[in-house]
mmCIF file of C-alpha atoms in Angstrom:
data_model
loop_
_atom_site.group_PDB
_atom_site.id
_atom_site.type_symbol
_atom_site.label_atom_id
_atom_site.label_comp_id
_atom_site.label_asym_id
_atom_site.label_seq_id
_atom_site.Cartn_x
_atom_site.Cartn_y
_atom_site.Cartn_z
ATOM 1 C CA UNK A 1463 116.563 64.921 111.320
ATOM 2 C CA UNK A 1464 113.464 63.310 109.473
ATOM 3 C CA UNK A 1465 111.305 64.905 106.759
ATOM 4 C CA UNK A 1466 108.195 65.994 109.099
ATOM 5 C CA UNK A 1467 110.910 68.031 111.409
ATOM 6 C CA UNK A 1468 112.415 69.412 108.272
ATOM 7 C CA UNK A 1469 109.210 70.561 107.178
ATOM 8 C CA UNK A 1470 108.618 72.253 110.501
ATOM 9 C CA UNK A 1471 111.746 74.007 110.297
ATOM 10 C CA UNK A 1472 110.716 75.323 106.803
ATOM 11 C CA UNK A 1473 107.432 76.371 108.087
ATOM 12 C CA UNK A 1474 109.468 78.607 110.719
ATOM 13 C CA UNK A 1475 111.970 79.962 108.152
ATOM 14 C CA UNK A 1476 109.016 81.026 106.152
ATOM 15 C CA UNK A 1477 107.726 83.392 109.066
ATOM 16 C CA UNK A 1478 110.183 85.883 108.248
ATOM 17 C CA UNK A 1479 109.781 85.623 104.192
ATOM 18 C CA UNK A 1480 106.043 86.052 104.812
ATOM 19 C CA UNK A 1481 106.229 89.301 107.018
ATOM 20 C CA UNK A 1482 109.059 90.751 104.789
ATOM 21 C CA UNK A 1483 106.768 91.333 101.732
ATOM 22 C CA UNK A 1484 104.967 93.806 103.881
ATOM 23 C CA UNK A 1485 108.009 95.626 104.981
ATOM 24 C CA UNK A 1486 109.286 95.575 101.242
ATOM 25 C CA UNK A 1487 105.960 97.366 100.288
ATOM 26 C CA UNK A 1488 105.678 96.281 96.743
ATOM 27 C CA UNK A 1489 102.552 96.503 95.086
ATOM 28 C CA UNK A 1490 100.487 93.529 95.712
ATOM 29 C CA UNK A 1491 102.508 92.520 98.697
ATOM 30 C CA UNK A 1492 99.488 90.754 100.458
ATOM 31 C CA UNK A 1493 98.819 88.354 97.607
ATOM 32 C CA UNK A 1494 102.493 87.228 97.857
ATOM 33 C CA UNK A 1495 102.403 87.183 101.608
ATOM 34 C CA UNK A 1496 99.281 85.091 101.331
ATOM 35 C CA UNK A 1497 101.103 82.645 99.085
ATOM 36 C CA UNK A 1498 103.666 81.990 100.999
ATOM 37 C CA UNK A 1499 101.371 81.746 104.046
ATOM 38 C CA UNK A 1500 99.434 79.012 102.434
ATOM 39 C CA UNK A 1501 102.824 77.121 101.758
ATOM 40 C CA UNK A 1502 103.610 77.268 105.536
ATOM 41 C CA UNK A 1503 100.139 76.234 106.601
ATOM 42 C CA UNK A 1504 100.508 73.385 104.049
ATOM 43 C CA UNK A 1505 103.892 72.156 105.610
ATOM 44 C CA UNK A 1506 101.796 72.193 108.963
ATOM 45 C CA UNK A 1507 99.282 69.555 107.365
ATOM 46 C CA UNK A 1508 102.060 67.822 105.820
ATOM 47 C CA UNK A 1509 104.471 67.400 108.450
ATOM 48 C CA UNK A 1510 101.674 65.613 110.763
ATOM 49 C CA UNK A 1511 100.562 63.406 108.110
ATOM 50 C CA UNK A 1512 104.092 62.253 107.325
ATOM 51 C CA UNK A 1513 104.977 61.711 111.042
ATOM 52 C CA UNK A 1514 101.986 59.551 111.525
ATOM 53 C CA UNK A 1515 102.026 57.714 108.224
ATOM 54 C CA UNK A 1516 105.886 56.917 108.577
ATOM 55 C CA UNK A 1517 105.948 56.560 112.289
ATOM 56 C CA UNK A 1518 108.230 59.303 112.738
ATOM 57 C CA UNK A 1519 106.540 61.072 115.779
ATOM 58 C CA UNK A 1520 109.441 62.677 117.559
ATOM 59 C CA UNK A 1521 109.716 64.217 120.889
ATOM 60 C CA UNK A 1522 110.988 67.125 119.027
ATOM 61 C CA UNK A 1523 108.188 67.542 116.509
ATOM 62 C CA UNK A 1524 105.566 67.561 119.442
ATOM 63 C CA UNK A 1525 107.518 70.215 120.787
ATOM 64 C CA UNK A 1526 108.332 72.236 118.020
ATOM 65 C CA UNK A 1527 105.476 71.697 115.530
ATOM 66 C CA UNK A 1528 102.842 73.651 117.915
ATOM 67 C CA UNK A 1529 105.536 76.568 118.504
ATOM 68 C CA UNK A 1530 105.781 76.923 114.717
ATOM 69 C CA UNK A 1531 102.204 76.965 114.249
ATOM 70 C CA UNK A 1532 101.520 79.513 117.072
ATOM 71 C CA UNK A 1533 104.772 81.747 115.534
ATOM 72 C CA UNK A 1534 102.904 81.632 111.956
ATOM 73 C CA UNK A 1535 99.512 82.252 113.069
ATOM 74 C CA UNK A 1536 100.507 85.190 115.407
ATOM 75 C CA UNK A 1537 103.087 86.451 112.620
ATOM 76 C CA UNK A 1538 100.106 86.943 110.701
ATOM 77 C CA UNK A 1539 97.528 88.177 113.020
ATOM 78 C CA UNK A 1540 100.058 91.011 114.019
ATOM 79 C CA UNK A 1541 100.681 91.885 110.378
ATOM 80 C CA UNK A 1542 96.912 92.180 109.790
ATOM 81 C CA UNK A 1543 96.512 94.498 112.901
ATOM 82 C CA UNK A 1544 99.506 96.692 111.763
ATOM 83 C CA UNK A 1545 98.208 96.703 107.827
ATOM 84 C CA UNK A 1546 94.928 98.390 109.168
ATOM 85 C CA UNK A 1547 96.218 100.524 111.782
ATOM 86 C CA UNK A 1548 98.594 102.064 109.945
ATOM 87 C CA UNK A 1549 96.165 103.569 107.400
ATOM 88 C CA UNK A 1550 98.136 102.827 104.404
ATOM 89 C CA UNK A 1551 96.128 102.422 101.039
ATOM 90 C CA UNK A 1552 95.089 98.525 101.147
ATOM 91 C CA UNK A 1553 91.999 98.134 99.447
ATOM 92 C CA UNK A 1554 89.016 96.616 100.796
ATOM 93 C CA UNK A 1555 90.453 95.156 104.244
ATOM 94 C CA UNK A 1556 90.961 97.627 106.817
ATOM 95 C CA UNK A 1557 92.720 95.374 109.374
ATOM 96 C CA UNK A 1558 91.483 93.314 112.522
ATOM 97 C CA UNK A 1559 91.214 94.927 116.185
ATOM 98 C CA UNK A 1560 93.717 94.712 119.086
ATOM 99 C CA UNK A 1561 91.271 92.979 121.139
ATOM 100 C CA UNK A 1562 90.985 90.378 118.604
ATOM 101 C CA UNK A 1563 94.572 89.789 118.415
ATOM 102 C CA UNK A 1564 94.801 89.812 122.361
ATOM 103 C CA UNK A 1565 91.924 87.412 122.852
ATOM 104 C CA UNK A 1566 93.744 84.907 120.302
ATOM 105 C CA UNK A 1567 97.230 85.607 122.129
ATOM 106 C CA UNK A 1568 96.060 85.116 125.555
ATOM 107 C CA UNK A 1569 94.557 81.995 124.671
ATOM 108 C CA UNK A 1570 97.723 80.668 123.460
ATOM 109 C CA UNK A 1571 99.841 81.739 126.318
ATOM 110 C CA UNK A 1572 97.150 80.037 128.655
ATOM 111 C CA UNK A 1573 97.072 76.769 126.819
ATOM 112 C CA UNK A 1574 101.017 76.812 126.237
ATOM 113 C CA UNK A 1575 101.460 77.539 130.161
ATOM 114 C CA UNK A 1576 98.816 74.881 130.855
ATOM 115 C CA UNK A 1577 100.508 72.314 128.734
ATOM 116 C CA UNK A 1578 104.063 73.287 130.547
ATOM 117 C CA UNK A 1579 102.398 72.389 133.825
ATOM 118 C CA UNK A 1580 100.785 69.253 132.681
ATOM 119 C CA UNK A 1581 104.159 68.276 131.243
ATOM 120 C CA UNK A 1582 106.090 68.836 134.290
ATOM 121 C CA UNK A 1583 103.632 66.277 135.924
ATOM 122 C CA UNK A 1584 104.181 63.757 133.064
ATOM 123 C CA UNK A 1585 100.646 64.514 131.583
ATOM 124 C CA UNK A 1586 100.479 65.106 127.612
ATOM 125 C CA UNK A 1587 97.655 67.089 126.709
ATOM 126 C CA UNK A 1588 97.083 66.784 122.895
ATOM 127 C CA UNK A 1589 95.131 68.993 120.564
ATOM 128 C CA UNK A 1590 91.283 68.142 120.707
ATOM 129 C CA UNK A 1591 89.153 68.878 117.964
ATOM 130 C CA UNK A 1592 87.916 72.500 119.196
ATOM 131 C CA UNK A 1593 91.783 73.273 118.998
ATOM 132 C CA UNK A 1594 91.874 72.086 115.441
ATOM 133 C CA UNK A 1595 88.990 73.721 114.549
ATOM 134 C CA UNK A 1596 90.197 77.127 115.791
ATOM 135 C CA UNK A 1597 93.347 76.548 113.879
ATOM 136 C CA UNK A 1598 91.454 75.869 110.492
ATOM 137 C CA UNK A 1599 89.469 78.753 111.035
ATOM 138 C CA UNK A 1600 92.137 81.277 111.584
ATOM 139 C CA UNK A 1601 94.406 79.969 108.595
ATOM 140 C CA UNK A 1602 91.399 80.027 106.565
ATOM 141 C CA UNK A 1603 90.410 83.783 107.507
ATOM 142 C CA UNK A 1604 94.095 85.052 107.236
ATOM 143 C CA UNK A 1605 94.466 83.633 103.678
ATOM 144 C CA UNK A 1606 91.309 85.324 102.845
ATOM 145 C CA UNK A 1607 91.988 88.622 104.346
ATOM 146 C CA UNK A 1608 95.836 88.550 102.872
ATOM 147 C CA UNK A 1609 94.203 88.108 99.618
ATOM 148 C CA UNK A 1610 92.471 91.421 100.152
ATOM 149 C CA UNK A 1611 89.513 90.980 97.748
ATOM 150 C CA UNK A 1612 91.345 89.143 95.196
ATOM 151 C CA UNK A 1613 89.392 86.224 95.873
ATOM 152 C CA UNK A 1614 85.923 86.622 95.965
ATOM 153 C CA UNK A 1615 85.724 90.578 96.092
ATOM 154 C CA UNK A 1616 84.480 92.183 99.147
ATOM 155 C CA UNK A 1617 82.389 88.912 100.269
ATOM 156 C CA UNK A 1618 86.058 87.207 100.557
ATOM 157 C CA UNK A 1619 86.803 90.055 103.065
ATOM 158 C CA UNK A 1620 83.413 89.537 104.961
ATOM 159 C CA UNK A 1621 83.887 85.784 105.162
ATOM 160 C CA UNK A 1622 87.501 86.207 106.410
ATOM 161 C CA UNK A 1623 86.475 88.539 109.309
ATOM 162 C CA UNK A 1624 83.507 86.464 110.276
ATOM 163 C CA UNK A 1625 86.017 83.429 110.327
ATOM 164 C CA UNK A 1626 88.325 85.367 112.279
ATOM 165 C CA UNK A 1627 85.650 86.421 114.861
ATOM 166 C CA UNK A 1628 84.391 82.735 114.865
ATOM 167 C CA UNK A 1629 87.807 81.527 115.817
ATOM 168 C CA UNK A 1630 87.572 84.000 118.758
ATOM 169 C CA UNK A 1631 84.864 82.256 120.100
ATOM 170 C CA UNK A 1632 86.219 78.979 119.441
ATOM 171 C CA UNK A 1633 89.251 79.817 120.932
ATOM 172 C CA UNK A 1634 87.683 81.118 124.174
ATOM 173 C CA UNK A 1635 85.770 77.881 124.228
ATOM 174 C CA UNK A 1636 88.494 75.618 123.704
ATOM 175 C CA UNK A 1637 90.785 77.180 126.365
ATOM 176 C CA UNK A 1638 87.751 76.733 128.927
ATOM 177 C CA UNK A 1639 87.358 72.764 127.561
ATOM 178 C CA UNK A 1640 91.112 72.326 127.927
ATOM 179 C CA UNK A 1641 91.026 73.713 131.429
ATOM 180 C CA UNK A 1642 87.994 71.742 132.454
ATOM 181 C CA UNK A 1643 88.784 68.307 130.807
ATOM 182 C CA UNK A 1644 92.436 68.708 132.315
ATOM 183 C CA UNK A 1645 91.738 70.335 135.703
ATOM 184 C CA UNK A 1646 93.580 67.480 137.489
ATOM 185 C CA UNK A 1647 96.711 68.818 136.516
ATOM 186 C CA UNK A 1648 96.201 71.878 138.876
ATOM 187 C CA UNK A 1649 95.810 69.297 141.880
ATOM 188 C CA UNK A 1650 99.177 69.387 143.819
ATOM 189 C CA UNK A 1651 99.544 66.090 144.876
ATOM 190 C CA UNK A 1652 98.960 64.298 141.658
#
């Protein structure tokens, strides 16, 4: 087990910690959750950087890193959805919509399924620029929304919502882009 893979495991282990702040219900839980999310997001960047720098890219890492990323973002999106829907006293932020979460989740399932089909044919589909932009937008949005106005006041909430909706647009675009660029995967005899 190399350091990049350990960082992937740490990111996965931080997910229940991140979510638990909501259920504990302590005052300012969202700021603590945001800090844990930032640490987990940093491990995403760091494990990739170290794997490339130290030439420790592994099959395990190629498989688990994107799963850890998706689980982290999905947990955060669901937390933001529930936080808004339960009508708790939560300051400026009032949640993200179910449709937003469904579109982002659907994109991840479609791309993951597409990659599985490709892998079964010996084709590896790497993340492209639009997918990386989508992830960066989501992570920045989640951080701003979780801080609930602590960062930049109401402007931080507005920016967070703008970024999450921009990530929806980029998500749809990147899903279509992945499929068009790799349509050969769907051909039966190749």
